[in-house]
Tab-separated table of N, CA and C and ligand atoms in Angstrom:
chain	number	residue	atom	x	y	z
A	1	MET	N	-87.024	-144.608	12.230
A	1	MET	CA	-87.890	-143.439	13.128
A	1	MET	C	-89.127	-143.347	12.172
A	2	LYS	N	-90.310	-143.296	12.717
A	2	LYS	CA	-91.663	-143.573	12.242
A	2	LYS	C	-92.166	-142.252	12.778
A	3	ILE	N	-93.531	-141.729	11.948
A	3	ILE	CA	-94.064	-140.363	12.247
A	3	ILE	C	-95.645	-140.804	12.282
A	4	HIS	N	-96.268	-140.645	13.558
A	4	HIS	CA	-98.105	-141.270	13.490
A	4	HIS	C	-98.738	-139.629	13.244
A	5	GLN	N	-99.093	-139.551	12.414
A	5	GLN	CA	-100.368	-138.558	12.387
A	5	GLN	C	-101.436	-138.768	12.930
A	6	ILE	N	-102.130	-137.931	14.057
A	6	ILE	CA	-103.168	-138.007	14.460
A	6	ILE	C	-104.243	-137.161	14.801
A	7	TYR	N	-105.453	-137.357	13.934
A	7	TYR	CA	-106.517	-136.230	13.781
A	7	TYR	C	-106.976	-136.343	15.052
A	8	THR	N	-107.464	-134.934	15.955
A	8	THR	CA	-108.171	-134.959	17.185
A	8	THR	C	-109.399	-135.003	16.978
A	9	HIS	N	-110.192	-134.618	15.942
A	9	HIS	CA	-111.291	-134.611	15.438
A	9	HIS	C	-111.992	-133.629	16.774
A	10	ASN	N	-111.462	-132.750	16.884
A	10	ASN	CA	-111.854	-131.326	17.890
A	10	ASN	C	-112.560	-130.690	16.808
A	11	GLN	N	-113.349	-129.289	17.238
A	11	GLN	CA	-113.897	-128.502	16.231
A	11	GLN	C	-112.217	-127.599	15.325
A	12	LEU	N	-111.191	-127.515	15.873
A	12	LEU	CA	-110.344	-126.855	15.126
A	12	LEU	C	-109.684	-127.514	14.265
A	13	ARG	N	-110.113	-128.997	14.369
A	13	ARG	CA	-109.309	-129.653	13.313
A	13	ARG	C	-108.251	-129.932	13.277
A	14	ASN	N	-107.235	-129.684	14.698
A	14	ASN	CA	-105.902	-130.089	14.763
A	14	ASN	C	-105.569	-131.504	14.686
A	15	PHE	N	-103.866	-131.087	13.931
A	15	PHE	CA	-103.369	-132.840	14.406
A	15	PHE	C	-102.357	-132.833	15.264
A	16	ASN	N	-102.031	-133.806	15.708
A	16	ASN	CA	-100.997	-133.884	16.577
A	16	ASN	C	-99.882	-135.232	16.064
A	17	TYR	N	-98.896	-135.350	15.994
A	17	TYR	CA	-97.898	-136.019	15.862
A	17	TYR	C	-96.698	-136.796	16.332
A	18	ILE	N	-96.689	-137.956	16.605
A	18	ILE	CA	-95.597	-138.641	17.793
A	18	ILE	C	-94.645	-139.398	16.323
A	19	ILE	N	-93.182	-138.611	16.846
A	19	ILE	CA	-92.196	-139.104	15.873
A	19	ILE	C	-91.885	-140.088	16.842
A	20	GLU	N	-91.868	-141.439	16.687
A	20	GLU	CA	-91.420	-142.841	17.045
A	20	GLU	C	-89.590	-142.398	16.801
A	21	ILE	N	-88.546	-142.077	17.464
A	21	ILE	CA	-87.393	-142.115	17.076
A	21	ILE	C	-86.657	-143.314	17.022
A	22	ASP	N	-87.182	-144.334	17.862
A	22	ASP	CA	-86.475	-145.549	17.469
A	22	ASP	C	-87.426	-146.496	18.477
A	23	SER	N	-87.384	-147.661	19.319
A	23	SER	CA	-88.169	-148.407	19.534
A	23	SER	C	-88.685	-148.338	20.725
A	24	LYS	N	-87.932	-147.467	21.508
A	24	LYS	CA	-88.445	-147.250	22.958
A	24	LYS	C	-88.866	-145.103	23.334
A	25	ASN	N	-88.191	-144.407	22.323
A	25	ASN	CA	-88.290	-143.528	22.346
A	25	ASN	C	-89.396	-142.435	21.541
A	26	ALA	N	-90.359	-141.542	22.143
A	26	ALA	CA	-90.567	-140.552	21.073
A	26	ALA	C	-90.615	-139.268	21.344
A	27	ILE	N	-91.128	-138.205	20.658
A	27	ILE	CA	-91.512	-137.215	20.916
A	27	ILE	C	-92.970	-136.739	20.335
A	28	VAL	N	-93.473	-135.893	20.877
A	28	VAL	CA	-94.899	-135.819	20.624
A	28	VAL	C	-95.137	-134.288	20.197
A	29	ILE	N	-95.677	-133.486	18.714
A	29	ILE	CA	-95.866	-132.320	18.746
A	29	ILE	C	-97.300	-131.851	18.631
A	30	ASP	N	-97.207	-130.854	19.890
A	30	ASP	CA	-98.604	-130.067	20.199
A	30	ASP	C	-99.949	-131.541	20.398
A	31	PRO	N	-99.300	-131.726	21.451
A	31	PRO	CA	-100.637	-132.553	22.136
A	31	PRO	C	-101.839	-131.842	22.480
A	32	TRP	N	-102.966	-132.549	21.835
A	32	TRP	CA	-104.500	-132.064	22.338
A	32	TRP	C	-104.964	-132.708	23.269
A	33	ASP	N	-104.960	-134.361	23.057
A	33	ASP	CA	-105.582	-135.187	23.885
A	33	ASP	C	-104.648	-135.935	25.075
A	34	ALA	N	-104.078	-135.715	26.038
A	34	ALA	CA	-103.169	-136.601	27.066
A	34	ALA	C	-103.471	-137.964	26.801
A	35	VAL	N	-104.815	-138.446	26.972
A	35	VAL	CA	-105.189	-139.688	27.501
A	35	VAL	C	-104.809	-140.601	26.494
A	36	GLU	N	-105.492	-139.642	24.984
A	36	GLU	CA	-105.258	-140.367	23.694
A	36	GLU	C	-103.722	-140.609	23.132
A	37	ILE	N	-102.835	-139.584	23.380
A	37	ILE	CA	-101.728	-139.791	23.400
A	37	ILE	C	-100.816	-140.860	23.968
A	38	GLY	N	-101.052	-140.623	25.185
A	38	GLY	CA	-100.543	-141.788	25.895
A	38	GLY	C	-101.295	-143.262	25.842
A	39	LYS	N	-101.884	-143.524	25.442
A	39	LYS	CA	-102.674	-144.759	24.694
A	39	LYS	C	-101.987	-145.051	23.169
A	40	GLU	N	-101.681	-144.535	22.767
A	40	GLU	CA	-100.674	-144.602	21.243
A	40	GLU	C	-99.548	-144.554	21.867
A	41	LEU	N	-99.149	-144.052	22.877
A	41	LEU	CA	-97.509	-144.272	23.388
A	41	LEU	C	-97.567	-145.778	23.879
A	42	ASP	N	-98.475	-145.889	24.791
A	42	ASP	CA	-98.360	-147.184	25.611
A	42	ASP	C	-98.899	-148.302	24.692
A	43	ASP	N	-99.508	-148.155	23.649
A	43	ASP	CA	-99.756	-149.222	22.479
A	43	ASP	C	-98.336	-149.635	21.991
A	44	ARG	N	-97.410	-148.526	21.822
A	44	ARG	CA	-96.410	-149.220	21.079
A	44	ARG	C	-95.204	-149.173	22.072
A	45	ARG	N	-95.452	-149.134	23.410
A	45	ARG	CA	-94.338	-149.218	24.627
A	45	ARG	C	-93.435	-148.337	24.257
A	46	LEU	N	-93.564	-147.166	24.102
A	46	LEU	CA	-92.796	-145.778	24.045
A	46	LEU	C	-92.798	-144.763	24.842
A	47	THR	N	-91.637	-144.641	25.490
A	47	THR	CA	-91.326	-143.226	26.281
A	47	THR	C	-91.476	-142.232	25.643
A	48	LEU	N	-92.346	-141.267	26.270
A	48	LEU	CA	-92.048	-139.639	25.645
A	48	LEU	C	-91.079	-139.049	26.410
A	49	LYS	N	-89.967	-138.718	25.533
A	49	LYS	CA	-88.778	-138.293	25.854
A	49	LYS	C	-88.946	-136.821	25.538
A	50	ALA	N	-89.877	-135.956	24.950
A	50	ALA	CA	-90.193	-134.664	24.789
A	50	ALA	C	-91.544	-134.432	24.493
A	51	ILE	N	-92.171	-132.912	25.016
A	51	ILE	CA	-93.016	-132.572	23.662
A	51	ILE	C	-92.469	-131.172	23.340
A	52	ILE	N	-92.819	-131.063	22.052
A	52	ILE	CA	-92.746	-129.832	21.375
A	52	ILE	C	-93.729	-129.225	20.493
A	53	ASN	N	-93.997	-127.973	21.356
A	53	ASN	CA	-95.219	-127.139	20.857
A	53	ASN	C	-94.584	-126.228	19.851
A	54	THR	N	-95.722	-125.699	18.726
A	54	THR	CA	-95.206	-125.321	17.405
A	54	THR	C	-95.337	-123.781	18.252
A	55	HIS	N	-96.195	-123.732	18.832
A	55	HIS	CA	-96.501	-122.200	19.526
A	55	HIS	C	-97.584	-122.509	20.890
A	56	GLU	N	-97.609	-121.435	21.339
A	56	GLU	CA	-98.675	-121.125	22.345
A	56	GLU	C	-100.042	-121.462	23.114
A	57	HIS	N	-100.672	-121.444	21.853
A	57	HIS	CA	-101.802	-121.499	22.185
A	57	HIS	C	-102.259	-122.780	22.614
A	58	TRP	N	-103.936	-122.885	23.428
A	58	TRP	CA	-103.799	-123.892	24.182
A	58	TRP	C	-104.217	-125.187	23.383
A	59	ASP	N	-104.977	-125.222	21.900
A	59	ASP	CA	-105.167	-125.911	21.259
A	59	ASP	C	-104.074	-126.803	20.992
A	60	HIS	N	-102.646	-126.427	21.003
A	60	HIS	CA	-101.633	-126.855	21.139
A	60	HIS	C	-100.659	-127.470	22.043
A	61	THR	N	-101.387	-127.291	23.102
A	61	THR	CA	-100.438	-127.315	24.386
A	61	THR	C	-101.264	-127.790	25.810
A	62	GLN	N	-102.353	-128.250	25.751
A	62	GLN	CA	-103.208	-128.402	26.488
A	62	GLN	C	-103.107	-129.835	26.857
A	63	GLY	N	-102.206	-130.647	26.113
A	63	GLY	CA	-102.081	-131.854	26.585
A	63	GLY	C	-100.812	-131.991	27.503
A	64	ASN	N	-99.848	-131.034	27.275
A	64	ASN	CA	-98.753	-130.886	28.297
A	64	ASN	C	-98.598	-131.090	29.579
A	65	LYS	N	-99.593	-130.723	30.463
A	65	LYS	CA	-99.175	-131.229	31.811
A	65	LYS	C	-99.426	-132.167	32.425
A	66	SER	N	-100.256	-132.771	31.993
A	66	SER	CA	-100.824	-134.577	32.035
A	66	SER	C	-99.500	-135.451	31.723
A	67	LEU	N	-99.394	-135.273	30.333
A	67	LEU	CA	-98.558	-135.635	29.665
A	67	LEU	C	-96.542	-135.566	30.951
A	68	VAL	N	-96.409	-134.606	31.079
A	68	VAL	CA	-95.468	-134.465	31.903
A	68	VAL	C	-95.289	-135.102	33.043
A	69	GLU	N	-96.590	-135.139	33.901
A	69	GLU	CA	-97.271	-136.105	34.894
A	69	GLU	C	-97.107	-137.367	34.617
A	70	LYS	N	-97.356	-137.725	33.336
A	70	LYS	CA	-97.020	-139.493	33.577
A	70	LYS	C	-95.573	-139.921	32.769
A	71	TYR	N	-95.025	-138.797	32.094
A	71	TYR	CA	-93.772	-139.813	31.352
A	71	TYR	C	-92.651	-138.724	32.005
A	72	GLY	N	-92.838	-137.542	32.646
A	72	GLY	CA	-91.763	-137.015	33.129
A	72	GLY	C	-90.875	-136.126	32.470
A	73	CYS	N	-91.585	-136.105	30.960
A	73	CYS	CA	-90.762	-135.599	29.631
A	73	CYS	C	-90.356	-133.984	29.954
A	74	GLU	N	-89.607	-133.682	29.062
A	74	GLU	CA	-89.161	-132.541	29.088
A	74	GLU	C	-90.178	-132.032	27.838
A	75	VAL	N	-90.425	-130.523	27.631
A	75	VAL	CA	-91.737	-129.746	27.001
A	75	VAL	C	-90.320	-128.518	26.484
A	76	TRP	N	-90.337	-128.603	24.710
A	76	TRP	CA	-89.311	-127.549	24.430
A	76	TRP	C	-90.188	-126.573	23.348
A	77	ALA	N	-90.126	-125.172	23.336
A	77	ALA	CA	-90.707	-124.118	22.884
A	77	ALA	C	-89.628	-123.252	22.710
A	78	HIS	N	-90.534	-121.994	21.829
A	78	HIS	CA	-89.730	-120.953	21.482
A	78	HIS	C	-89.527	-120.132	22.870
A	79	ALA	N	-88.506	-119.246	22.872
A	79	ALA	CA	-88.414	-118.661	24.082
A	79	ALA	C	-89.465	-117.302	24.082
A	80	ASN	N	-90.285	-117.156	23.574
A	80	ASN	CA	-91.375	-116.095	23.655
A	80	ASN	C	-93.012	-116.906	24.388
A	81	GLY	N	-92.309	-117.994	24.402
A	81	GLY	CA	-93.270	-118.948	24.927
A	81	GLY	C	-93.307	-119.149	26.291
A	82	GLU	N	-92.466	-118.606	27.067
A	82	GLU	CA	-91.914	-118.792	28.715
A	82	GLU	C	-92.714	-117.679	29.153
A	83	GLY	N	-93.716	-118.631	30.024
A	83	GLY	CA	-94.846	-117.869	30.996
A	83	GLY	C	-95.901	-118.402	30.358
A	84	LYS	N	-96.269	-119.006	28.922
A	84	LYS	CA	-97.460	-119.081	28.384
A	84	LYS	C	-97.899	-120.752	28.300
A	85	ILE	N	-96.171	-121.104	27.852
A	85	ILE	CA	-96.420	-122.688	27.333
A	85	ILE	C	-95.906	-123.590	28.478
A	86	PRO	N	-97.461	-124.159	29.399
A	86	PRO	CA	-97.173	-125.357	30.659
A	86	PRO	C	-96.126	-125.682	30.381
A	87	CYS	N	-95.598	-126.107	31.578
A	87	CYS	CA	-94.265	-127.194	31.749
A	87	CYS	C	-93.152	-126.640	30.693
A	88	LEU	N	-92.782	-125.644	30.312
A	88	LEU	CA	-91.723	-125.441	29.373
A	88	LEU	C	-90.377	-125.405	29.974
A	89	THR	N	-89.532	-126.402	29.405
A	89	THR	CA	-88.236	-126.955	30.088
A	89	THR	C	-87.143	-126.233	29.051
A	90	LYS	N	-87.106	-126.086	28.310
A	90	LYS	CA	-86.344	-125.875	27.167
A	90	LYS	C	-86.894	-125.028	25.970
A	91	THR	N	-85.962	-123.865	25.843
A	91	THR	CA	-85.942	-123.163	24.855
A	91	THR	C	-85.577	-123.156	23.522
A	92	LEU	N	-86.029	-123.505	22.216
A	92	LEU	CA	-85.622	-123.512	21.062
A	92	LEU	C	-85.038	-122.580	20.036
A	93	SER	N	-84.194	-122.355	19.481
A	93	SER	CA	-83.486	-121.633	18.617
A	93	SER	C	-83.548	-121.528	17.439
A	94	ALA	N	-83.669	-120.551	16.163
A	94	ALA	CA	-83.644	-120.861	14.777
A	94	ALA	C	-82.280	-121.399	14.838
A	95	ASP	N	-82.411	-122.563	13.692
A	95	ASP	CA	-81.313	-122.965	12.560
A	95	ASP	C	-80.684	-124.327	13.755
A	96	GLU	N	-81.130	-124.649	15.430
A	96	GLU	CA	-81.084	-125.724	15.989
A	96	GLU	C	-81.480	-126.859	15.422
A	97	LEU	N	-80.459	-127.949	15.696
A	97	LEU	CA	-80.872	-129.227	14.813
A	97	LEU	C	-81.402	-130.232	16.597
A	98	ILE	N	-82.835	-130.783	15.876
A	98	ILE	CA	-82.901	-131.902	17.097
A	98	ILE	C	-82.733	-133.059	16.507
A	99	PRO	N	-81.578	-134.039	17.177
A	99	PRO	CA	-81.344	-135.382	16.622
A	99	PRO	C	-82.450	-135.923	16.389
A	100	LEU	N	-82.925	-137.103	15.639
A	100	LEU	CA	-83.512	-137.882	15.808
A	100	LEU	C	-83.088	-139.289	16.003
A	101	ASP	N	-82.932	-140.006	14.633
A	101	ASP	CA	-82.019	-141.327	14.601
A	101	ASP	C	-81.117	-141.054	13.349
A	102	GLY	N	-80.238	-141.583	12.947
A	102	GLY	CA	-79.376	-141.983	11.918
A	102	GLY	C	-79.164	-140.431	11.797
A	103	ASP	N	-79.171	-140.295	10.548
A	103	ASP	CA	-78.562	-138.789	9.870
A	103	ASP	C	-80.668	-138.189	9.852
A	104	ASN	N	-81.038	-138.722	10.079
A	104	ASN	CA	-82.747	-137.699	10.485
A	104	ASN	C	-82.559	-137.041	11.452
A	105	ASN	N	-82.968	-135.186	11.335
A	105	ASN	CA	-83.087	-134.581	12.468
A	105	ASN	C	-84.225	-133.107	12.175
A	106	LEU	N	-84.693	-132.910	13.246
A	106	LEU	CA	-85.673	-131.436	13.077
A	106	LEU	C	-84.881	-130.175	12.827
A	107	LEU	N	-84.718	-129.289	12.096
A	107	LEU	CA	-84.199	-128.177	11.964
A	107	LEU	C	-85.180	-127.450	12.519
A	108	VAL	N	-84.869	-126.408	13.209
A	108	VAL	CA	-85.659	-125.336	13.974
A	108	VAL	C	-85.737	-124.417	12.742
A	109	LEU	N	-87.061	-123.950	12.695
A	109	LEU	CA	-87.363	-122.338	11.685
A	109	LEU	C	-88.254	-121.348	13.078
A	110	ASP	N	-87.544	-120.210	12.924
A	110	ASP	CA	-88.510	-119.023	13.845
A	110	ASP	C	-89.393	-118.917	12.683
A	111	THR	N	-90.590	-118.803	12.905
A	111	THR	CA	-91.747	-118.264	12.071
A	111	THR	C	-92.862	-117.678	12.643
A	112	PRO	N	-92.373	-116.057	12.947
A	112	PRO	CA	-93.313	-115.171	13.819
A	112	PRO	C	-94.672	-115.060	12.805
A	113	GLY	N	-95.514	-114.624	13.458
A	113	GLY	CA	-96.945	-113.921	12.296
A	113	GLY	C	-98.137	-114.373	13.313
A	114	HIS	N	-98.551	-115.803	12.978
A	114	HIS	CA	-99.373	-116.364	13.616
A	114	HIS	C	-99.194	-115.971	15.475
A	115	THR	N	-97.957	-116.129	15.778
A	115	THR	CA	-97.816	-115.738	17.385
A	115	THR	C	-96.321	-115.265	17.321
A	116	TYR	N	-95.940	-114.868	18.141
A	116	TYR	CA	-94.449	-114.381	18.285
A	116	TYR	C	-93.597	-115.142	19.128
A	117	ALA	N	-94.415	-116.385	19.365
A	117	ALA	CA	-93.513	-117.208	19.887
A	117	ALA	C	-93.700	-118.709	18.647
A	118	HIS	N	-93.828	-118.686	17.525
A	118	HIS	CA	-94.035	-119.949	16.759
A	118	HIS	C	-92.681	-120.049	16.092
A	119	LEU	N	-92.805	-121.471	15.859
A	119	LEU	CA	-91.673	-122.446	15.370
A	119	LEU	C	-92.345	-123.200	14.334
A	120	CYS	N	-91.462	-123.492	13.151
A	120	CYS	CA	-91.757	-124.260	12.330
A	120	CYS	C	-90.125	-125.859	12.634
A	121	PHE	N	-90.790	-126.485	12.000
A	121	PHE	CA	-89.944	-127.797	12.105
A	121	PHE	C	-89.524	-128.581	10.709
A	122	VAL	N	-88.589	-128.182	10.231
A	122	VAL	CA	-88.416	-128.861	8.871
A	122	VAL	C	-87.409	-130.815	9.276
A	123	LEU	N	-88.385	-131.645	8.536
A	123	LEU	CA	-87.873	-132.884	8.891
A	123	LEU	C	-86.576	-133.021	7.747
A	124	LEU	N	-85.690	-133.133	8.221
A	124	LEU	CA	-84.233	-133.390	7.510
A	124	LEU	C	-83.674	-134.759	7.543
A	125	GLU	N	-83.648	-135.500	6.201
A	125	GLU	CA	-83.190	-136.717	6.091
A	125	GLU	C	-81.486	-136.528	5.288
A	126	GLY	N	-80.413	-136.444	6.357
A	126	GLY	CA	-78.951	-135.843	5.947
A	126	GLY	C	-79.513	-134.393	5.458
A	127	GLU	N	-79.277	-133.923	4.119
A	127	GLU	CA	-79.513	-132.364	3.794
A	127	GLU	C	-81.016	-132.126	3.563
A	128	ALA	N	-81.568	-133.187	2.630
A	128	ALA	CA	-82.765	-133.432	2.351
A	128	ALA	C	-83.956	-132.687	3.296
A	129	ALA	N	-84.955	-131.714	2.821
A	129	ALA	CA	-86.417	-131.716	3.433
A	129	ALA	C	-87.346	-132.928	2.903
A	130	LYS	N	-87.729	-133.441	3.862
A	130	LYS	CA	-88.716	-134.505	3.804
A	130	LYS	C	-90.112	-133.883	4.173
A	131	GLY	N	-90.100	-133.337	4.959
A	131	GLY	CA	-91.307	-132.563	5.480
A	131	GLY	C	-90.854	-131.715	6.324
A	132	VAL	N	-92.294	-131.059	6.929
A	132	VAL	CA	-92.267	-129.867	7.566
A	132	VAL	C	-93.765	-129.874	8.484
A	133	PHE	N	-93.309	-129.586	9.748
A	133	PHE	CA	-94.453	-129.120	10.667
A	133	PHE	C	-94.509	-127.786	11.322
A	134	THR	N	-95.816	-127.705	10.702
A	134	THR	CA	-95.483	-125.843	10.525
A	134	THR	C	-97.142	-125.618	11.340
A	135	GLY	N	-97.479	-125.909	12.304
A	135	GLY	CA	-98.655	-125.584	13.528
A	135	GLY	C	-99.408	-125.095	12.542
A	136	ASP	N	-99.645	-123.722	13.016
A	136	ASP	CA	-100.632	-122.516	12.532
A	136	ASP	C	-100.224	-121.344	11.647
A	137	THR	N	-99.106	-121.435	10.849
A	137	THR	CA	-98.222	-121.176	10.523
A	137	THR	C	-99.088	-121.140	8.999
A	138	LEU	N	-99.050	-122.193	8.387
A	138	LEU	CA	-99.196	-123.025	6.941
A	138	LEU	C	-100.143	-123.847	7.245
A	139	PHE	N	-101.198	-123.998	6.744
A	139	PHE	CA	-102.348	-125.307	6.459
A	139	PHE	C	-102.459	-125.151	5.247
A	140	ASN	N	-103.206	-126.330	4.505
A	140	ASN	CA	-103.521	-126.719	3.186
A	140	ASN	C	-104.579	-125.000	2.861
A	141	ALA	N	-103.944	-124.752	1.506
A	141	ALA	CA	-104.408	-123.298	1.146
A	141	ALA	C	-105.004	-122.277	2.237
A	142	GLY	N	-103.982	-122.050	3.179
A	142	GLY	CA	-104.117	-121.066	3.971
A	142	GLY	C	-103.026	-120.605	5.243
A	143	VAL	N	-103.569	-119.870	5.657
A	143	VAL	CA	-102.721	-119.518	6.802
A	143	VAL	C	-103.054	-119.035	8.252
A	144	GLY	N	-102.805	-119.098	9.421
A	144	GLY	CA	-103.225	-119.300	10.713
A	144	GLY	C	-103.611	-117.765	10.759
A	145	ARG	N	-104.716	-117.336	11.688
A	145	ARG	CA	-104.975	-116.227	11.937
A	145	ARG	C	-104.178	-115.466	12.796
A	146	CYS	N	-104.137	-114.462	12.903
A	146	CYS	CA	-103.094	-113.290	13.696
A	146	CYS	C	-103.724	-112.573	14.995
A	147	ASP	N	-104.780	-112.683	14.831
A	147	ASP	CA	-105.563	-112.227	16.195
A	147	ASP	C	-105.594	-113.023	17.409
A	148	GLY	N	-104.658	-113.666	17.304
A	148	GLY	CA	-104.381	-114.767	18.771
A	148	GLY	C	-103.242	-114.033	19.124
A	149	GLY	N	-102.457	-113.139	19.143
A	149	GLY	CA	-101.175	-112.381	19.308
A	149	GLY	C	-100.102	-112.259	18.330
A	150	GLY	N	-100.361	-112.400	16.928
A	150	GLY	CA	-99.543	-112.188	16.182
A	150	GLY	C	-99.658	-110.781	15.446
A	151	ASP	N	-99.134	-111.167	14.038
A	151	ASP	CA	-99.485	-109.669	13.061
A	151	ASP	C	-99.431	-110.029	11.866
A	152	PRO	N	-100.295	-109.470	11.023
A	152	PRO	CA	-100.621	-110.215	9.392
A	152	PRO	C	-99.116	-109.493	8.564
A	153	GLU	N	-98.513	-108.570	9.003
A	153	GLU	CA	-97.142	-107.885	8.284
A	153	GLU	C	-96.163	-109.445	8.305
A	154	THR	N	-96.085	-109.698	9.604
A	154	THR	CA	-94.834	-110.428	10.207
A	154	THR	C	-95.228	-111.815	9.578
A	155	LEU	N	-96.484	-112.303	9.683
A	155	LEU	CA	-96.314	-113.418	8.901
A	155	LEU	C	-96.567	-113.605	7.485
A	156	TYR	N	-97.096	-112.703	6.917
A	156	TYR	CA	-96.311	-112.310	5.092
A	156	TYR	C	-94.955	-112.461	5.153
A	157	HIS	N	-93.934	-111.732	5.698
A	157	HIS	CA	-92.761	-111.943	5.813
A	157	HIS	C	-92.511	-113.473	5.913
A	158	THR	N	-92.647	-114.007	6.853
A	158	THR	CA	-92.212	-115.765	7.288
A	158	THR	C	-92.754	-116.436	6.575
A	159	ILE	N	-93.794	-116.056	5.462
A	159	ILE	CA	-94.745	-117.161	4.854
A	159	ILE	C	-93.313	-117.056	3.345
B	1	LIG	ZN1	-102.253	-120.976	17.444
């Protein structure tokens, strides 16, 4: 398994992540630019198995539709994202494990506050936490705004 961090160079300074599960399959977190993500996948001869959206905001989901059209992949996100997240096919629940390769899994955390459809994902190697994908819940030296459908008190408890 490899993880590729892609900086979008957009005004909001988003990061996208390609999780290369094995030599053929990948998962993408929060795709911004479907063309750029598609090129990254094609260069590595990867098929997109699924998109994971940390939450429903457009800057985390705008690549969904084009990538679904190109790869026929699934889209996974919080149940509260239904009707808001383009092409959503499967809802994820707290404590669910998403298998990657070997003993690597993503552990789903329900993390309301920035919005009420926000999930974070802990990368587990066996039982050891090796990283976390935090979307707009937690940044370097900050947290996400709450005026786009969230609540500061709830975010405080999540943090
Ligand atoms: Zn957001």
